Amino acid sequence: GEGFDHASLNRAFRELVAGADFVALAVNRTFRDADGLLSLDAGAFVAALEFASGRSPVVLGKPSPDFFLSALADLDCPAADAVMVGDDAESDVAGALNAGLGAALLVRAGKYR
């Protein structure tokens, strides 16, 4: 949100080059904001830090295969039997398919364009 300014990004960059762990919750491009329009999501800031630091983050959320497989383990559901329903072609649909889920459906809601 509003906290992503140059000073904050530069502080994070300096921590990364000093050896801090690089962990991202997600690398989504956009989200549908309260005003109904698309806004930059965390992915743009993660990409900037990745470029500047020369390091790659550990992604804990979508589209990481571990994210989807962890959810399935909690459900005791084999990946081939699972269907992902989401509004983001990259993080939801491609992420689920790359993790080996049986199917993924893109819905025309949320940030779908």
PDB file of N, CA and C in Angstrom:
ATOM      1  N   GLY A   1       0.807  -1.191   0.000  1.00  0.00           N
ATOM      2  CA  GLY A   1       0.000   0.000   0.000  1.00  0.00           C
ATOM      3  C   GLY A   1       0.847   1.250   0.000  1.00  0.00           C
ATOM      4  N   GLU A   2       0.407   2.199   0.735  1.00  0.00           N
ATOM      5  CA  GLU A   2       1.071   3.502   0.765  1.00  0.00           C
ATOM      6  C   GLU A   2       2.466   3.423   1.373  1.00  0.00           C
ATOM      7  N   GLY A   3       2.777   2.356   2.099  1.00  0.00           N
ATOM      8  CA  GLY A   3       4.087   2.206   2.718  1.00  0.00           C
ATOM      9  C   GLY A   3       5.194   1.831   1.742  1.00  0.00           C
ATOM     10  N   PHE A   4       4.821   1.468   0.514  1.00  0.00           N
ATOM     11  CA  PHE A   4       5.829   1.107  -0.483  1.00  0.00           C
ATOM     12  C   PHE A   4       6.326   2.367  -1.172  1.00  0.00           C
ATOM     13  N   ASP A   5       7.247   3.032  -0.540  1.00  0.00           N
ATOM     14  CA  ASP A   5       7.861   4.211  -1.137  1.00  0.00           C
ATOM     15  C   ASP A   5       9.358   3.937  -1.315  1.00  0.00           C
ATOM     16  N   HIS A   6      10.078   4.885  -1.895  1.00  0.00           N
ATOM     17  CA  HIS A   6      11.505   4.682  -2.164  1.00  0.00           C
ATOM     18  C   HIS A   6      12.277   4.367  -0.884  1.00  0.00           C
ATOM     19  N   ALA A   7      11.984   5.095   0.168  1.00  0.00           N
ATOM     20  CA  ALA A   7      12.721   4.879   1.414  1.00  0.00           C
ATOM     21  C   ALA A   7      12.522   3.453   1.935  1.00  0.00           C
ATOM     22  N   SER A   8      11.306   2.950   1.886  1.00  0.00           N
ATOM     23  CA  SER A   8      11.025   1.586   2.358  1.00  0.00           C
ATOM     24  C   SER A   8      11.702   0.545   1.475  1.00  0.00           C
ATOM     25  N   LEU A   9      11.604   0.728   0.161  1.00  0.00           N
ATOM     26  CA  LEU A   9      12.238  -0.222  -0.746  1.00  0.00           C
ATOM     27  C   LEU A   9      13.751  -0.190  -0.605  1.00  0.00           C
ATOM     28  N   ASN A  10      14.313   0.986  -0.442  1.00  0.00           N
ATOM     29  CA  ASN A  10      15.757   1.091  -0.288  1.00  0.00           C
ATOM     30  C   ASN A  10      16.218   0.447   1.019  1.00  0.00           C
ATOM     31  N   ARG A  11      15.442   0.606   2.073  1.00  0.00           N
ATOM     32  CA  ARG A  11      15.765  -0.032   3.357  1.00  0.00           C
ATOM     33  C   ARG A  11      15.747  -1.559   3.192  1.00  0.00           C
ATOM     34  N   ALA A  12      14.733  -2.075   2.492  1.00  0.00           N
ATOM     35  CA  ALA A  12      14.657  -3.517   2.245  1.00  0.00           C
ATOM     36  C   ALA A  12      15.827  -3.980   1.382  1.00  0.00           C
ATOM     37  N   PHE A  13      16.157  -3.206   0.358  1.00  0.00           N
ATOM     38  CA  PHE A  13      17.297  -3.535  -0.500  1.00  0.00           C
ATOM     39  C   PHE A  13      18.580  -3.637   0.314  1.00  0.00           C
ATOM     40  N   ARG A  14      18.820  -2.681   1.169  1.00  0.00           N
ATOM     41  CA  ARG A  14      20.039  -2.682   1.984  1.00  0.00           C
ATOM     42  C   ARG A  14      20.086  -3.888   2.917  1.00  0.00           C
ATOM     43  N   GLU A  15      18.936  -4.285   3.448  1.00  0.00           N
ATOM     44  CA  GLU A  15      18.888  -5.488   4.292  1.00  0.00           C
ATOM     45  C   GLU A  15      19.223  -6.732   3.474  1.00  0.00           C
ATOM     46  N   LEU A  16      18.707  -6.786   2.249  1.00  0.00           N
ATOM     47  CA  LEU A  16      18.973  -7.947   1.395  1.00  0.00           C
ATOM     48  C   LEU A  16      20.452  -8.057   1.035  1.00  0.00           C
ATOM     49  N   VAL A  17      21.068  -6.943   0.658  1.00  0.00           N
ATOM     50  CA  VAL A  17      22.494  -7.027   0.294  1.00  0.00           C
ATOM     51  C   VAL A  17      23.368  -7.270   1.517  1.00  0.00           C
ATOM     52  N   ALA A  18      22.831  -7.020   2.704  1.00  0.00           N
ATOM     53  CA  ALA A  18      23.558  -7.324   3.935  1.00  0.00           C
ATOM     54  C   ALA A  18      23.347  -8.773   4.371  1.00  0.00           C
ATOM     55  N   GLY A  19      22.511  -9.525   3.628  1.00  0.00           N
ATOM     56  CA  GLY A  19      22.352 -10.945   3.917  1.00  0.00           C
ATOM     57  C   GLY A  19      21.027 -11.376   4.493  1.00  0.00           C
ATOM     58  N   ALA A  20      20.061 -10.472   4.620  1.00  0.00           N
ATOM     59  CA  ALA A  20      18.750 -10.857   5.155  1.00  0.00           C
ATOM     60  C   ALA A  20      18.083 -11.887   4.253  1.00  0.00           C
ATOM     61  N   ASP A  21      17.260 -12.754   4.839  1.00  0.00           N
ATOM     62  CA  ASP A  21      16.482 -13.701   4.054  1.00  0.00           C
ATOM     63  C   ASP A  21      15.518 -12.920   3.161  1.00  0.00           C
ATOM     64  N   PHE A  22      15.309 -13.409   1.944  1.00  0.00           N
ATOM     65  CA  PHE A  22      14.409 -12.772   0.979  1.00  0.00           C
ATOM     66  C   PHE A  22      13.193 -13.669   0.834  1.00  0.00           C
ATOM     67  N   VAL A  23      12.119 -13.296   1.500  1.00  0.00           N
ATOM     68  CA  VAL A  23      10.887 -14.066   1.515  1.00  0.00           C
ATOM     69  C   VAL A  23       9.754 -13.187   1.024  1.00  0.00           C
ATOM     70  N   ALA A  24       8.951 -13.705   0.092  1.00  0.00           N
ATOM     71  CA  ALA A  24       7.792 -12.975  -0.427  1.00  0.00           C
ATOM     72  C   ALA A  24       6.541 -13.802  -0.188  1.00  0.00           C
ATOM     73  N   LEU A  25       5.477 -13.146   0.222  1.00  0.00           N
ATOM     74  CA  LEU A  25       4.215 -13.859   0.400  1.00  0.00           C
ATOM     75  C   LEU A  25       3.587 -14.209  -0.936  1.00  0.00           C
ATOM     76  N   ALA A  26       3.777 -13.343  -1.928  1.00  0.00           N
ATOM     77  CA  ALA A  26       3.214 -13.576  -3.252  1.00  0.00           C
ATOM     78  C   ALA A  26       3.949 -12.695  -4.251  1.00  0.00           C
ATOM     79  N   VAL A  27       3.760 -12.997  -5.532  1.00  0.00           N
ATOM     80  CA  VAL A  27       4.359 -12.187  -6.589  1.00  0.00           C
ATOM     81  C   VAL A  27       3.293 -11.751  -7.597  1.00  0.00           C
ATOM     82  N   ASN A  28       2.091 -11.533  -7.104  1.00  0.00           N
ATOM     83  CA  ASN A  28       0.994 -11.102  -7.975  1.00  0.00           C
ATOM     84  C   ASN A  28       1.294  -9.746  -8.592  1.00  0.00           C
ATOM     85  N   ARG A  29       0.841  -9.563  -9.838  1.00  0.00           N
ATOM     86  CA  ARG A  29       1.034  -8.288 -10.531  1.00  0.00           C
ATOM     87  C   ARG A  29       0.069  -7.217 -10.026  1.00  0.00           C
ATOM     88  N   THR A  30      -1.197  -7.582  -9.905  1.00  0.00           N
ATOM     89  CA  THR A  30      -2.232  -6.596  -9.580  1.00  0.00           C
ATOM     90  C   THR A  30      -3.273  -7.172  -8.631  1.00  0.00           C
ATOM     91  N   PHE A  31      -4.073  -6.281  -8.063  1.00  0.00           N
ATOM     92  CA  PHE A  31      -5.265  -6.666  -7.315  1.00  0.00           C
ATOM     93  C   PHE A  31      -6.343  -5.626  -7.577  1.00  0.00           C
ATOM     94  N   ARG A  32      -7.592  -6.018  -7.407  1.00  0.00           N
ATOM     95  CA  ARG A  32      -8.697  -5.080  -7.578  1.00  0.00           C
ATOM     96  C   ARG A  32      -8.847  -4.314  -6.281  1.00  0.00           C
ATOM     97  N   ASP A  33      -8.627  -3.007  -6.342  1.00  0.00           N
ATOM     98  CA  ASP A  33      -8.631  -2.140  -5.168  1.00  0.00           C
ATOM     99  C   ASP A  33     -10.058  -1.773  -4.770  1.00  0.00           C
ATOM    100  N   ALA A  34     -10.203  -1.107  -3.637  1.00  0.00           N
ATOM    101  CA  ALA A  34     -11.517  -0.738  -3.100  1.00  0.00           C
ATOM    102  C   ALA A  34     -12.312   0.131  -4.068  1.00  0.00           C
ATOM    103  N   ASP A  35     -11.614   0.893  -4.924  1.00  0.00           N
ATOM    104  CA  ASP A  35     -12.321   1.754  -5.884  1.00  0.00           C
ATOM    105  C   ASP A  35     -12.724   1.008  -7.150  1.00  0.00           C
ATOM    106  N   GLY A  36     -12.464  -0.304  -7.206  1.00  0.00           N
ATOM    107  CA  GLY A  36     -12.846  -1.111  -8.354  1.00  0.00           C
ATOM    108  C   GLY A  36     -11.803  -1.159  -9.453  1.00  0.00           C
ATOM    109  N   LEU A  37     -10.741  -0.376  -9.339  1.00  0.00           N
ATOM    110  CA  LEU A  37      -9.694  -0.357 -10.350  1.00  0.00           C
ATOM    111  C   LEU A  37      -8.533  -1.251  -9.938  1.00  0.00           C
ATOM    112  N   LEU A  38      -7.723  -1.631 -10.917  1.00  0.00           N
ATOM    113  CA  LEU A  38      -6.546  -2.440 -10.610  1.00  0.00           C
ATOM    114  C   LEU A  38      -5.451  -1.571 -10.009  1.00  0.00           C
ATOM    115  N   SER A  39      -4.748  -2.126  -9.043  1.00  0.00           N
ATOM    116  CA  SER A  39      -3.606  -1.472  -8.414  1.00  0.00           C
ATOM    117  C   SER A  39      -2.433  -2.439  -8.411  1.00  0.00           C
ATOM    118  N   LEU A  40      -1.221  -1.877  -8.302  1.00  0.00           N
ATOM    119  CA  LEU A  40      -0.034  -2.714  -8.211  1.00  0.00           C
ATOM    120  C   LEU A  40      -0.106  -3.600  -6.981  1.00  0.00           C
ATOM    121  N   ASP A  41       0.222  -4.861  -7.145  1.00  0.00           N
ATOM    122  CA  ASP A  41       0.304  -5.781  -6.021  1.00  0.00           C
ATOM    123  C   ASP A  41       1.780  -5.943  -5.638  1.00  0.00           C
ATOM    124  N   ALA A  42       2.050  -6.817  -4.722  1.00  0.00           N
ATOM    125  CA  ALA A  42       3.397  -6.983  -4.171  1.00  0.00           C
ATOM    126  C   ALA A  42       4.424  -7.418  -5.206  1.00  0.00           C
ATOM    127  N   GLY A  43       4.003  -8.104  -6.260  1.00  0.00           N
ATOM    128  CA  GLY A  43       4.943  -8.616  -7.247  1.00  0.00           C
ATOM    129  C   GLY A  43       5.849  -7.564  -7.858  1.00  0.00           C
ATOM    130  N   ALA A  44       5.334  -6.371  -8.080  1.00  0.00           N
ATOM    131  CA  ALA A  44       6.153  -5.304  -8.667  1.00  0.00           C
ATOM    132  C   ALA A  44       7.285  -4.917  -7.721  1.00  0.00           C
ATOM    133  N   PHE A  45       7.014  -4.907  -6.442  1.00  0.00           N
ATOM    134  CA  PHE A  45       8.019  -4.540  -5.458  1.00  0.00           C
ATOM    135  C   PHE A  45       9.013  -5.682  -5.243  1.00  0.00           C
ATOM    136  N   VAL A  46       8.515  -6.911  -5.271  1.00  0.00           N
ATOM    137  CA  VAL A  46       9.406  -8.074  -5.163  1.00  0.00           C
ATOM    138  C   VAL A  46      10.344  -8.096  -6.362  1.00  0.00           C
ATOM    139  N   ALA A  47       9.802  -7.833  -7.567  1.00  0.00           N
ATOM    140  CA  ALA A  47      10.625  -7.830  -8.775  1.00  0.00           C
ATOM    141  C   ALA A  47      11.693  -6.743  -8.706  1.00  0.00           C
ATOM    142  N   ALA A  48      11.342  -5.574  -8.197  1.00  0.00           N
ATOM    143  CA  ALA A  48      12.316  -4.488  -8.071  1.00  0.00           C
ATOM    144  C   ALA A  48      13.444  -4.889  -7.118  1.00  0.00           C
ATOM    145  N   LEU A  49      13.090  -5.481  -5.988  1.00  0.00           N
ATOM    146  CA  LEU A  49      14.111  -5.913  -5.031  1.00  0.00           C
ATOM    147  C   LEU A  49      14.954  -7.058  -5.583  1.00  0.00           C
ATOM    148  N   GLU A  50      14.327  -7.951  -6.333  1.00  0.00           N
ATOM    149  CA  GLU A  50      15.061  -9.061  -6.941  1.00  0.00           C
ATOM    150  C   GLU A  50      16.071  -8.522  -7.959  1.00  0.00           C
ATOM    151  N   PHE A  51      15.634  -7.594  -8.788  1.00  0.00           N
ATOM    152  CA  PHE A  51      16.524  -7.008  -9.790  1.00  0.00           C
ATOM    153  C   PHE A  51      17.682  -6.273  -9.131  1.00  0.00           C
ATOM    154  N   ALA A  52      17.375  -5.436  -8.164  1.00  0.00           N
ATOM    155  CA  ALA A  52      18.404  -4.607  -7.538  1.00  0.00           C
ATOM    156  C   ALA A  52      19.398  -5.432  -6.717  1.00  0.00           C
ATOM    157  N   SER A  53      18.905  -6.431  -6.010  1.00  0.00           N
ATOM    158  CA  SER A  53      19.776  -7.207  -5.124  1.00  0.00           C
ATOM    159  C   SER A  53      20.472  -8.367  -5.830  1.00  0.00           C
ATOM    160  N   GLY A  54      19.936  -8.775  -6.994  1.00  0.00           N
ATOM    161  CA  GLY A  54      20.482  -9.935  -7.686  1.00  0.00           C
ATOM    162  C   GLY A  54      20.147 -11.246  -7.013  1.00  0.00           C
ATOM    163  N   ARG A  55      19.158 -11.214  -6.125  1.00  0.00           N
ATOM    164  CA  ARG A  55      18.753 -12.416  -5.385  1.00  0.00           C
ATOM    165  C   ARG A  55      17.317 -12.774  -5.722  1.00  0.00           C
ATOM    166  N   SER A  56      16.991 -14.041  -5.614  1.00  0.00           N
ATOM    167  CA  SER A  56      15.627 -14.515  -5.848  1.00  0.00           C
ATOM    168  C   SER A  56      14.945 -14.803  -4.523  1.00  0.00           C
ATOM    169  N   PRO A  57      13.667 -14.452  -4.403  1.00  0.00           N
ATOM    170  CA  PRO A  57      12.968 -14.687  -3.147  1.00  0.00           C
ATOM    171  C   PRO A  57      12.470 -16.125  -3.018  1.00  0.00           C
ATOM    172  N   VAL A  58      12.246 -16.530  -1.799  1.00  0.00           N
ATOM    173  CA  VAL A  58      11.482 -17.733  -1.519  1.00  0.00           C
ATOM    174  C   VAL A  58      10.025 -17.269  -1.471  1.00  0.00           C
ATOM    175  N   VAL A  59       9.190 -17.804  -2.368  1.00  0.00           N
ATOM    176  CA  VAL A  59       7.785 -17.390  -2.435  1.00  0.00           C
ATOM    177  C   VAL A  59       6.955 -18.372  -1.623  1.00  0.00           C
ATOM    178  N   LEU A  60       6.271 -17.856  -0.612  1.00  0.00           N
ATOM    179  CA  LEU A  60       5.469 -18.705   0.268  1.00  0.00           C
ATOM    180  C   LEU A  60       4.053 -18.921  -0.243  1.00  0.00           C
ATOM    181  N   GLY A  61       3.534 -17.983  -1.009  1.00  0.00           N
ATOM    182  CA  GLY A  61       2.155 -18.060  -1.491  1.00  0.00           C
ATOM    183  C   GLY A  61       2.098 -18.426  -2.962  1.00  0.00           C
ATOM    184  N   LYS A  62       0.953 -18.152  -3.569  1.00  0.00           N
ATOM    185  CA  LYS A  62       0.782 -18.432  -4.991  1.00  0.00           C
ATOM    186  C   LYS A  62       1.760 -17.578  -5.794  1.00  0.00           C
ATOM    187  N   PRO A  63       2.351 -18.104  -6.832  1.00  0.00           N
ATOM    188  CA  PRO A  63       2.099 -19.365  -7.539  1.00  0.00           C
ATOM    189  C   PRO A  63       3.029 -20.515  -7.139  1.00  0.00           C
ATOM    190  N   SER A  64       3.635 -20.448  -5.972  1.00  0.00           N
ATOM    191  CA  SER A  64       4.555 -21.494  -5.535  1.00  0.00           C
ATOM    192  C   SER A  64       3.851 -22.855  -5.473  1.00  0.00           C
ATOM    193  N   PRO A  65       4.425 -23.878  -6.099  1.00  0.00           N
ATOM    194  CA  PRO A  65       3.825 -25.218  -6.005  1.00  0.00           C
ATOM    195  C   PRO A  65       3.646 -25.665  -4.553  1.00  0.00           C
ATOM    196  N   ASP A  66       4.587 -25.309  -3.678  1.00  0.00           N
ATOM    197  CA  ASP A  66       4.475 -25.700  -2.272  1.00  0.00           C
ATOM    198  C   ASP A  66       3.212 -25.158  -1.623  1.00  0.00           C
ATOM    199  N   PHE A  67       2.773 -23.970  -2.039  1.00  0.00           N
ATOM    200  CA  PHE A  67       1.545 -23.378  -1.508  1.00  0.00           C
ATOM    201  C   PHE A  67       0.351 -24.294  -1.787  1.00  0.00           C
ATOM    202  N   PHE A  68       0.208 -24.698  -3.041  1.00  0.00           N
ATOM    203  CA  PHE A  68      -0.922 -25.541  -3.434  1.00  0.00           C
ATOM    204  C   PHE A  68      -0.825 -26.931  -2.803  1.00  0.00           C
ATOM    205  N   LEU A  69       0.367 -27.501  -2.819  1.00  0.00           N
ATOM    206  CA  LEU A  69       0.538 -28.849  -2.272  1.00  0.00           C
ATOM    207  C   LEU A  69       0.323 -28.882  -0.764  1.00  0.00           C
ATOM    208  N   SER A  70       0.676 -27.813  -0.085  1.00  0.00           N
ATOM    209  CA  SER A  70       0.426 -27.722   1.354  1.00  0.00           C
ATOM    210  C   SER A  70      -1.075 -27.698   1.648  1.00  0.00           C
ATOM    211  N   ALA A  71      -1.808 -26.939   0.850  1.00  0.00           N
ATOM    212  CA  ALA A  71      -3.263 -26.889   1.034  1.00  0.00           C
ATOM    213  C   ALA A  71      -3.886 -28.259   0.791  1.00  0.00           C
ATOM    214  N   LEU A  72      -3.402 -28.953  -0.229  1.00  0.00           N
ATOM    215  CA  LEU A  72      -3.945 -30.281  -0.529  1.00  0.00           C
ATOM    216  C   LEU A  72      -3.597 -31.280   0.557  1.00  0.00           C
ATOM    217  N   ALA A  73      -2.425 -31.168   1.147  1.00  0.00           N
ATOM    218  CA  ALA A  73      -2.038 -32.080   2.229  1.00  0.00           C
ATOM    219  C   ALA A  73      -2.980 -31.916   3.414  1.00  0.00           C
ATOM    220  N   ASP A  74      -3.356 -30.667   3.702  1.00  0.00           N
ATOM    221  CA  ASP A  74      -4.295 -30.423   4.798  1.00  0.00           C
ATOM    222  C   ASP A  74      -5.669 -31.008   4.506  1.00  0.00           C
ATOM    223  N   LEU A  75      -6.019 -31.117   3.226  1.00  0.00           N
ATOM    224  CA  LEU A  75      -7.324 -31.646   2.823  1.00  0.00           C
ATOM    225  C   LEU A  75      -7.284 -33.142   2.553  1.00  0.00           C
ATOM    226  N   ASP A  76      -6.088 -33.735   2.592  1.00  0.00           N
ATOM    227  CA  ASP A  76      -5.899 -35.141   2.244  1.00  0.00           C
ATOM    228  C   ASP A  76      -6.483 -35.425   0.864  1.00  0.00           C
ATOM    229  N   CYS A  77      -6.111 -34.548  -0.097  1.00  0.00           N
ATOM    230  CA  CYS A  77      -6.624 -34.641  -1.457  1.00  0.00           C
ATOM    231  C   CYS A  77      -5.460 -34.784  -2.424  1.00  0.00           C
ATOM    232  N   PRO A  78      -5.466 -35.829  -3.255  1.00  0.00           N
ATOM    233  CA  PRO A  78      -4.409 -35.968  -4.261  1.00  0.00           C
ATOM    234  C   PRO A  78      -4.478 -34.814  -5.268  1.00  0.00           C
ATOM    235  N   ALA A  79      -3.321 -34.342  -5.723  1.00  0.00           N
ATOM    236  CA  ALA A  79      -3.276 -33.207  -6.653  1.00  0.00           C
ATOM    237  C   ALA A  79      -4.108 -33.467  -7.903  1.00  0.00           C
ATOM    238  N   ALA A  80      -4.061 -34.673  -8.420  1.00  0.00           N
ATOM    239  CA  ALA A  80      -4.794 -34.993  -9.651  1.00  0.00           C
ATOM    240  C   ALA A  80      -6.303 -34.869  -9.487  1.00  0.00           C
ATOM    241  N   ASP A  81      -6.802 -34.949  -8.249  1.00  0.00           N
ATOM    242  CA  ASP A  81      -8.240 -34.856  -7.993  1.00  0.00           C
ATOM    243  C   ASP A  81      -8.693 -33.432  -7.660  1.00  0.00           C
ATOM    244  N   ALA A  82      -7.769 -32.504  -7.574  1.00  0.00           N
ATOM    245  CA  ALA A  82      -8.096 -31.144  -7.137  1.00  0.00           C
ATOM    246  C   ALA A  82      -8.381 -30.217  -8.314  1.00  0.00           C
ATOM    247  N   VAL A  83      -9.254 -29.245  -8.056  1.00  0.00           N
ATOM    248  CA  VAL A  83      -9.571 -28.199  -9.018  1.00  0.00           C
ATOM    249  C   VAL A  83      -9.384 -26.857  -8.331  1.00  0.00           C
ATOM    250  N   MET A  84      -8.604 -25.980  -8.948  1.00  0.00           N
ATOM    251  CA  MET A  84      -8.389 -24.619  -8.428  1.00  0.00           C
ATOM    252  C   MET A  84      -9.329 -23.678  -9.156  1.00  0.00           C
ATOM    253  N   VAL A  85     -10.020 -22.823  -8.420  1.00  0.00           N
ATOM    254  CA  VAL A  85     -10.885 -21.801  -8.994  1.00  0.00           C
ATOM    255  C   VAL A  85     -10.324 -20.458  -8.562  1.00  0.00           C
ATOM    256  N   GLY A  86      -9.960 -19.613  -9.530  1.00  0.00           N
ATOM    257  CA  GLY A  86      -9.364 -18.334  -9.182  1.00  0.00           C
ATOM    258  C   GLY A  86      -9.585 -17.281 -10.242  1.00  0.00           C
ATOM    259  N   ASP A  87      -9.223 -16.038  -9.902  1.00  0.00           N
ATOM    260  CA  ASP A  87      -9.427 -14.910 -10.811  1.00  0.00           C
ATOM    261  C   ASP A  87      -8.135 -14.382 -11.413  1.00  0.00           C
ATOM    262  N   ASP A  88      -7.023 -15.085 -11.211  1.00  0.00           N
ATOM    263  CA  ASP A  88      -5.728 -14.645 -11.713  1.00  0.00           C
ATOM    264  C   ASP A  88      -5.124 -15.756 -12.563  1.00  0.00           C
ATOM    265  N   ALA A  89      -4.934 -15.487 -13.857  1.00  0.00           N
ATOM    266  CA  ALA A  89      -4.439 -16.515 -14.775  1.00  0.00           C
ATOM    267  C   ALA A  89      -3.038 -16.986 -14.407  1.00  0.00           C
ATOM    268  N   GLU A  90      -2.187 -16.082 -13.913  1.00  0.00           N
ATOM    269  CA  GLU A  90      -0.806 -16.453 -13.606  1.00  0.00           C
ATOM    270  C   GLU A  90      -0.679 -17.125 -12.250  1.00  0.00           C
ATOM    271  N   SER A  91      -1.102 -16.426 -11.205  1.00  0.00           N
ATOM    272  CA  SER A  91      -0.887 -16.944  -9.847  1.00  0.00           C
ATOM    273  C   SER A  91      -1.824 -18.081  -9.492  1.00  0.00           C
ATOM    274  N   ASP A  92      -3.072 -17.985  -9.899  1.00  0.00           N
ATOM    275  CA  ASP A  92      -4.046 -19.011  -9.538  1.00  0.00           C
ATOM    276  C   ASP A  92      -4.016 -20.193 -10.512  1.00  0.00           C
ATOM    277  N   VAL A  93      -4.348 -19.927 -11.762  1.00  0.00           N
ATOM    278  CA  VAL A  93      -4.505 -21.003 -12.738  1.00  0.00           C
ATOM    279  C   VAL A  93      -3.160 -21.637 -13.109  1.00  0.00           C
ATOM    280  N   ALA A  94      -2.213 -20.844 -13.577  1.00  0.00           N
ATOM    281  CA  ALA A  94      -0.916 -21.411 -13.963  1.00  0.00           C
ATOM    282  C   ALA A  94      -0.199 -22.008 -12.757  1.00  0.00           C
ATOM    283  N   GLY A  95      -0.302 -21.345 -11.608  1.00  0.00           N
ATOM    284  CA  GLY A  95       0.320 -21.873 -10.399  1.00  0.00           C
ATOM    285  C   GLY A  95      -0.217 -23.241 -10.035  1.00  0.00           C
ATOM    286  N   ALA A  96      -1.539 -23.392 -10.099  1.00  0.00           N
ATOM    287  CA  ALA A  96      -2.165 -24.673  -9.766  1.00  0.00           C
ATOM    288  C   ALA A  96      -1.766 -25.761 -10.756  1.00  0.00           C
ATOM    289  N   LEU A  97      -1.784 -25.432 -12.026  1.00  0.00           N
ATOM    290  CA  LEU A  97      -1.424 -26.425 -13.039  1.00  0.00           C
ATOM    291  C   LEU A  97       0.047 -26.807 -12.943  1.00  0.00           C
ATOM    292  N   ASN A  98       0.916 -25.842 -12.680  1.00  0.00           N
ATOM    293  CA  ASN A  98       2.340 -26.139 -12.505  1.00  0.00           C
ATOM    294  C   ASN A  98       2.592 -27.003 -11.272  1.00  0.00           C
ATOM    295  N   ALA A  99       1.697 -26.922 -10.293  1.00  0.00           N
ATOM    296  CA  ALA A  99       1.826 -27.743  -9.084  1.00  0.00           C
ATOM    297  C   ALA A  99       1.259 -29.145  -9.293  1.00  0.00           C
ATOM    298  N   GLY A 100       0.663 -29.384 -10.461  1.00  0.00           N
ATOM    299  CA  GLY A 100       0.150 -30.712 -10.765  1.00  0.00           C
ATOM    300  C   GLY A 100      -1.311 -30.935 -10.441  1.00  0.00           C
ATOM    301  N   LEU A 101      -2.064 -29.874 -10.141  1.00  0.00           N
ATOM    302  CA  LEU A 101      -3.484 -30.051  -9.881  1.00  0.00           C
ATOM    303  C   LEU A 101      -4.184 -30.530 -11.145  1.00  0.00           C
ATOM    304  N   GLY A 102      -5.277 -31.262 -10.950  1.00  0.00           N
ATOM    305  CA  GLY A 102      -6.000 -31.864 -12.065  1.00  0.00           C
ATOM    306  C   GLY A 102      -6.613 -30.861 -13.014  1.00  0.00           C
ATOM    307  N   ALA A 103      -7.057 -29.723 -12.500  1.00  0.00           N
ATOM    308  CA  ALA A 103      -7.694 -28.711 -13.339  1.00  0.00           C
ATOM    309  C   ALA A 103      -7.655 -27.371 -12.620  1.00  0.00           C
ATOM    310  N   ALA A 104      -7.837 -26.326 -13.409  1.00  0.00           N
ATOM    311  CA  ALA A 104      -7.910 -24.978 -12.851  1.00  0.00           C
ATOM    312  C   ALA A 104      -8.878 -24.167 -13.691  1.00  0.00           C
ATOM    313  N   LEU A 105      -9.748 -23.437 -13.025  1.00  0.00           N
ATOM    314  CA  LEU A 105     -10.766 -22.639 -13.698  1.00  0.00           C
ATOM    315  C   LEU A 105     -10.558 -21.167 -13.421  1.00  0.00           C
ATOM    316  N   LEU A 106     -10.603 -20.353 -14.474  1.00  0.00           N
ATOM    317  CA  LEU A 106     -10.490 -18.908 -14.329  1.00  0.00           C
ATOM    318  C   LEU A 106     -11.891 -18.327 -14.298  1.00  0.00           C
ATOM    319  N   VAL A 107     -12.222 -17.620 -13.221  1.00  0.00           N
ATOM    320  CA  VAL A 107     -13.546 -16.998 -13.100  1.00  0.00           C
ATOM    321  C   VAL A 107     -13.464 -15.519 -13.435  1.00  0.00           C
ATOM    322  N   ARG A 108     -14.561 -14.987 -13.952  1.00  0.00           N
ATOM    323  CA  ARG A 108     -14.619 -13.575 -14.339  1.00  0.00           C
ATOM    324  C   ARG A 108     -15.112 -12.728 -13.193  1.00  0.00           C
ATOM    325  N   ALA A 109     -14.317 -12.727 -12.141  1.00  0.00           N
ATOM    326  CA  ALA A 109     -14.640 -11.945 -10.940  1.00  0.00           C
ATOM    327  C   ALA A 109     -13.326 -11.375 -10.422  1.00  0.00           C
ATOM    328  N   GLY A 110     -13.390 -10.584  -9.375  1.00  0.00           N
ATOM    329  CA  GLY A 110     -12.165 -10.054  -8.788  1.00  0.00           C
ATOM    330  C   GLY A 110     -11.361  -9.279  -9.804  1.00  0.00           C
ATOM    331  N   LYS A 111     -10.113  -9.684 -10.009  1.00  0.00           N
ATOM    332  CA  LYS A 111      -9.236  -8.926 -10.901  1.00  0.00           C
ATOM    333  C   LYS A 111      -9.196  -9.451 -12.322  1.00  0.00           C
ATOM    334  N   TYR A 112     -10.043 -10.408 -12.649  1.00  0.00           N
ATOM    335  CA  TYR A 112     -10.092 -10.945 -13.999  1.00  0.00           C
ATOM    336  C   TYR A 112     -10.233  -9.801 -15.009  1.00  0.00           C
ATOM    337  N   ARG A 113      -9.422  -9.867 -16.095  1.00  0.00           N
ATOM    338  CA  ARG A 113      -9.522  -8.858 -17.155  1.00  0.00           C
ATOM    339  C   ARG A 113      -9.710  -9.553 -18.476  1.00  0.00           C
TER     340      ARG A 113
END
